[in-house]
XYZ file of C-alpha atoms in Angstrom:
315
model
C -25.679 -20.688 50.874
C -22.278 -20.586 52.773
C -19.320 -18.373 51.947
C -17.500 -21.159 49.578
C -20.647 -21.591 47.788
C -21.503 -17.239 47.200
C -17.727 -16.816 46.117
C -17.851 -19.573 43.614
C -21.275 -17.865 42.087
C -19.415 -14.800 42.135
C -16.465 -16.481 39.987
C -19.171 -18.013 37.213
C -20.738 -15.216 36.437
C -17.461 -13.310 36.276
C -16.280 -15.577 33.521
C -19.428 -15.579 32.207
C -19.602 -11.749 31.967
C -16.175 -11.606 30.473
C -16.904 -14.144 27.779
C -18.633 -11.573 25.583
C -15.304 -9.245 25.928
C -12.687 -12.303 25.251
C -14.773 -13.274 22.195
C -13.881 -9.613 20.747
C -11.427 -9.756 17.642
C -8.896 -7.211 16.716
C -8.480 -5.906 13.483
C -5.554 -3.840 13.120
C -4.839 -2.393 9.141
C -1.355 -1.622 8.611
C -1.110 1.595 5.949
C 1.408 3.823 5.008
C 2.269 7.811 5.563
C -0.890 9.719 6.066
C -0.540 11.490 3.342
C -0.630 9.028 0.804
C -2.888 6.537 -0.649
C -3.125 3.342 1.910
C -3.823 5.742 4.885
C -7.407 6.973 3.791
C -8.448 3.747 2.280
C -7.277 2.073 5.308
C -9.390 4.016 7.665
C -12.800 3.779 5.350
C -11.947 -0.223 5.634
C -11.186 0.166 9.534
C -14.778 1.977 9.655
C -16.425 -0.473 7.254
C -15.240 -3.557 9.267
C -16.338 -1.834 12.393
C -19.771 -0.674 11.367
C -20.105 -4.304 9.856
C -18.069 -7.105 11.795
C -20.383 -7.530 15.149
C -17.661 -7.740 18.311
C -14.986 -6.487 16.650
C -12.300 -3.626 17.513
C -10.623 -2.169 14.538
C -7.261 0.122 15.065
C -5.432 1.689 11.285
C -2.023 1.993 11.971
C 0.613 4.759 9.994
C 3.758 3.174 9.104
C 6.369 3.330 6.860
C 4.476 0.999 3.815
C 4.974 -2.327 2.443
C 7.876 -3.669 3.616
C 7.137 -2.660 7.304
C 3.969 -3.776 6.840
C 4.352 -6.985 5.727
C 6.965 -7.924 8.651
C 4.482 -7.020 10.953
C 1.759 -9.445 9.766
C 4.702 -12.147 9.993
C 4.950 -10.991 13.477
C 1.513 -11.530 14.019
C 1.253 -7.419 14.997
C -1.496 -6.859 12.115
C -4.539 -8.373 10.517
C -4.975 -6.630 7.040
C -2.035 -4.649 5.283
C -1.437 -2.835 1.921
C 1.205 -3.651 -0.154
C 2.885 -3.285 -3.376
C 3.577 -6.628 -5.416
C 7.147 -6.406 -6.344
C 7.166 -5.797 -2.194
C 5.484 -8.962 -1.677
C 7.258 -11.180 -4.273
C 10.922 -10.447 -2.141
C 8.842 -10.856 0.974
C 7.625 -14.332 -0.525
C 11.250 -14.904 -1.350
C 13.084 -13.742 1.313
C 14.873 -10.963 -0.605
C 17.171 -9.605 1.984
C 18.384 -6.554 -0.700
C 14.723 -5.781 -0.193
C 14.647 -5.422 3.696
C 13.516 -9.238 3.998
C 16.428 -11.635 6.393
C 14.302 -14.338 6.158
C 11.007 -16.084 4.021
C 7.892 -14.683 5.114
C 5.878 -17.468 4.783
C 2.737 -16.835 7.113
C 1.554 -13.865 4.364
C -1.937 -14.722 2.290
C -3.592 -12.390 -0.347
C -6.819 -11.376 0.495
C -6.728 -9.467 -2.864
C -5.254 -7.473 -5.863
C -6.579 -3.699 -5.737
C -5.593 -0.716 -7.436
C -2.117 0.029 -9.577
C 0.422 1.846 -7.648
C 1.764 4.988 -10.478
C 5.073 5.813 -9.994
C 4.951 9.309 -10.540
C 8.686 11.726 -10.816
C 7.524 14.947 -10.025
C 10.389 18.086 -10.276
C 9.883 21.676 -9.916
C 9.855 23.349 -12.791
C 12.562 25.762 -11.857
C 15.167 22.601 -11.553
C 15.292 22.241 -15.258
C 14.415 18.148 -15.202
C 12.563 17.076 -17.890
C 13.546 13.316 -18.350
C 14.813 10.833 -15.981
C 18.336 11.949 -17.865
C 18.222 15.511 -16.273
C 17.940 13.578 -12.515
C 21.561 12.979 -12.690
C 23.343 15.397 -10.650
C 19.997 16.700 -8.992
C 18.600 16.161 -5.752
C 15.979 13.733 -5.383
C 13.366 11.951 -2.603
C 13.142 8.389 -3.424
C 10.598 7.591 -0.131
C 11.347 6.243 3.316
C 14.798 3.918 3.048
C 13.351 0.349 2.224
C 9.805 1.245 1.511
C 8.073 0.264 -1.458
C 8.543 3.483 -3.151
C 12.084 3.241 -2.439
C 12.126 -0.633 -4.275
C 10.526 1.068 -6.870
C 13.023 4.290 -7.322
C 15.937 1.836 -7.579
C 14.313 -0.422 -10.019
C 13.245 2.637 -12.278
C 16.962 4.208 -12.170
C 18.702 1.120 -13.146
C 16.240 0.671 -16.058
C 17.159 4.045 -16.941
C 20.675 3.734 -16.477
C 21.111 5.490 -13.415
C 21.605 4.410 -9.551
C 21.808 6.959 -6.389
C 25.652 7.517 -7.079
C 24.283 9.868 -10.314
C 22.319 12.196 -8.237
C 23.689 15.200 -6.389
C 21.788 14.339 -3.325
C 19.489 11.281 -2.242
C 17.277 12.190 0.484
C 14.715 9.508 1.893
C 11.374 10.264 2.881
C 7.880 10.426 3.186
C 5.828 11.537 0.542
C 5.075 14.541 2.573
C 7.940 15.697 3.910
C 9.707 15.566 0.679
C 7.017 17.888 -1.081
C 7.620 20.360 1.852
C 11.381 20.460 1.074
C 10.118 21.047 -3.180
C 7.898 24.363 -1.795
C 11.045 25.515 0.399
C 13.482 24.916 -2.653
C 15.357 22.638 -1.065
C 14.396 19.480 -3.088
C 14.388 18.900 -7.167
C 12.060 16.068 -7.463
C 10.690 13.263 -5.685
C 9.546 9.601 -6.997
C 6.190 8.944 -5.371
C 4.276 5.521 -5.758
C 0.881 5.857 -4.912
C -2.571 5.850 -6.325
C -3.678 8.405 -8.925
C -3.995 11.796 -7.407
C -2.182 11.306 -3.972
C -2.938 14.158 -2.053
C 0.829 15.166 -1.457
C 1.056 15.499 -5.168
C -1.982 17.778 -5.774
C -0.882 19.522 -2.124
C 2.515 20.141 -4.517
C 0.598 20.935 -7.381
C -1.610 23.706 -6.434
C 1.273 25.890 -4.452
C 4.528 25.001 -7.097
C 5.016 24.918 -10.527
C 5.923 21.568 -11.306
C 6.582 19.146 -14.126
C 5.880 15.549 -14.382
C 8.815 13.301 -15.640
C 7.942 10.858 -18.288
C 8.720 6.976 -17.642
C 9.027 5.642 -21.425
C 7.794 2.334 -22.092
C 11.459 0.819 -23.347
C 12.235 1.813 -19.558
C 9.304 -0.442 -18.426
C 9.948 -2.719 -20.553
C 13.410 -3.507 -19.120
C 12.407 -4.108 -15.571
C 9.988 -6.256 -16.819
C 6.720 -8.172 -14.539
C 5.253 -6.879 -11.959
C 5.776 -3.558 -13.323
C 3.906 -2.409 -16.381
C 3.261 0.888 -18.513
C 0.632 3.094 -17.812
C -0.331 6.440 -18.242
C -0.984 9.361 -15.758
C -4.115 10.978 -17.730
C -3.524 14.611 -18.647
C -4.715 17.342 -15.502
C -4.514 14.473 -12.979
C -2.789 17.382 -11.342
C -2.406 21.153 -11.241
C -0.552 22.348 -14.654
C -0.362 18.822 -16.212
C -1.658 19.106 -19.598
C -0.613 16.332 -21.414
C -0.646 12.352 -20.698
C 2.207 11.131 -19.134
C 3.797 7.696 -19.829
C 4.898 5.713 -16.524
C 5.262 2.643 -14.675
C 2.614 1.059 -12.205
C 2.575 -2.125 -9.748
C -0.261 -3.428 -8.629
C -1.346 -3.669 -4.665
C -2.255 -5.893 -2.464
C -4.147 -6.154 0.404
C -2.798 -8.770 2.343
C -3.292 -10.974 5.549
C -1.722 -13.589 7.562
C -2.303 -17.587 7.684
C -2.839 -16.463 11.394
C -5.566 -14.924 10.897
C -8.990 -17.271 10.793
C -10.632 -18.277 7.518
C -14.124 -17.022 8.915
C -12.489 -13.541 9.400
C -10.543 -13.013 6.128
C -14.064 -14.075 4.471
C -15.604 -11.546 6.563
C -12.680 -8.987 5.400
C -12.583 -10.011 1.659
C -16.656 -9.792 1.287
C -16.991 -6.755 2.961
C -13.759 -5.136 0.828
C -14.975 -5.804 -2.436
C -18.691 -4.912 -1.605
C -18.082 -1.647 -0.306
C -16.417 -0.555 -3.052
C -17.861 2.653 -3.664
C -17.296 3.769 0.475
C -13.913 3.341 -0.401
C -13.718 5.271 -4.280
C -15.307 7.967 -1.707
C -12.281 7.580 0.618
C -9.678 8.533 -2.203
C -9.926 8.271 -6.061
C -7.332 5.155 -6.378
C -11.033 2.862 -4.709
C -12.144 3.887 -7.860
C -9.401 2.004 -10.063
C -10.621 -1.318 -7.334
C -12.071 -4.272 -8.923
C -13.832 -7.374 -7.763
C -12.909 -8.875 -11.629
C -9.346 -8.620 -11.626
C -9.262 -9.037 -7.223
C -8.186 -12.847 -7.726
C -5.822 -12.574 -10.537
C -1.999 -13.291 -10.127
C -0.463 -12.720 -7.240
C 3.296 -13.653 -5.837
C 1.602 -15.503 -2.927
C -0.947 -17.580 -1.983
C -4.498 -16.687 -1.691
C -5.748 -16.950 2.178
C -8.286 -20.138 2.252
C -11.008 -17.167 3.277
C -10.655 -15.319 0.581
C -10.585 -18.281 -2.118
C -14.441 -18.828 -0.004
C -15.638 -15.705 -1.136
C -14.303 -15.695 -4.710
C -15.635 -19.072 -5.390
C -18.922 -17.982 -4.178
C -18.380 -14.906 -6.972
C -17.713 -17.190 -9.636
C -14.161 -15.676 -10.005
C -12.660 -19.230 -8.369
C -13.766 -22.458 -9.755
């Protein structure tokens, strides 16, 4: 064999040995703040996908939530995010109020999950009782054009109130505002998140606190996708009585990108690993296969409609 003849062996079985690592696919899961609720149900999905998906890399990424996220899967920078559904419906629509220049139009449900609680927490100390009190107070109302911070205007105006009423506005995280509550430098902070979010109960168990009701008239006002709910008594530390709020549901969401084989893939292994993820945080728990296809601001990815016919939940 001459020299031409070796080096062009040597080139086959180069491509043919990097065939395998070019066939890999990337799944990367857009979240939120690690210490909320998308963070440690994105990671049990990152290791469920990994553990189950043969060839593929999985990466969960911290970011600032739903409206982050959901520009990033229209840049084609993320396979699976969480988001809430009032998020997603200005997405849909291009809402730029909502952090949106433009109609993201490549986004595709893989499916509804749990109900985001928007829960007003204040210390007891600061006197705030009702959403009333709130006005001249300080309060966190999440990172500036997250979904928690869509959701702490829309609960203000329903109640009457807007940023102008409070004494200060500060925007962040979920955790960094309950470390300003223990230092006495905060009044109250509007979280949305899944039952029990760990920066609550983190809150909870080191500060007096009291949860501030959202009544149902207040709901009622904003109207679809937000409904009333309530946070069930002792859901944290010196809560002793049901609470009346608001919730949104989430989404977990994908791009039009992204190949119909995967978001199968994604969609079946979500909704049967169900209890991994009710093991990753108590809001997997409030996750159901039966409501997974119901109503959503955007369409279903092709995938995912698959997998749901095959359920009997599409016909």
């Amino acid at each position: 064999m001459n020299s031409k003849s070796v080096a062009a062996a040597v080139m086959v079985a180069a491509v043919l040995s990097a065939a395998p690592a070019r066939a890999q696919q990337f799944i990367n899961i857009l979240t939120g703040g690690t210490s909320g609720v998308y963070y440690p149900l994105g990671v049990a999905i990152g290791k469920i996908f990994g553990d189950k998906i043969p060839a593929v890399k999985t990466q969960v990424q911290a970011t600032k939530a739903s409206v982050e996220n959901l520009i990033l899967l229209q840049q084609g920078r993320g396979e699976l995010a969480f988001t809430l559904g009032d998020s997603l419906k200005a997405a849909w629509e291009g809402d730029e109020e909502a952090g949106f220049r433009s109609k993201l139009d490549k986004l595709r449900i893989i499916g509804a999950i749990y109900p985001n609680y928007i829960q007003i927490v204040a210390t007891a100390d600061s006197g705030i009782k009702t959403l009333a009190d709130l006005k001249g107070k300080s309060l966190s109302v999440g990172a500036p054009k997250s979904g928690t911070e869509l959701n702490s205007r829309a609960i203000l105006a329903a109640a009457g109130l807007s940023y102008k009423d409070m004494g200060k506005v500060e925007y962040l995280p979920f955790a960094e505002s309950v470390d300003l509550m223990k230092n006495r430098q905060l009044n109250a902070t509007l979280q949305s998140a899944g039952l029990g979010v760990a920066s609550l109960k983190d809150l909870s168990t080191s500060t007096d606190i009291t949860v501030v009701s959202v009544p149902k008239q207040v709901v009622d006002k904003i109207g679809p996708p937000f409904v009333s709910v309530m946070i069930p008594a002792n859901t944290y530390n010196g809560q002793e009585k049901d609470v009346p709020t608001a919730a949104v549901v989430n989404y977990l969401v994908t791009s039009s990108a992204v190949s119909d084989d995967l978001a199968y893939k994604m969609t079946k292994l979500i909704f049967e690993s169900l209890s991994e993820l009710a093991n990753a945080h108590a809001a997997g728990k409030e996750i159901k296969l039966e409501t997974a296809a119901t109503g959503g601001p955007v369409p279903l990815h092709p995938g995912a409609i698959r997998y749901y016919k095959e359920k009997g939940l599409i016909k």
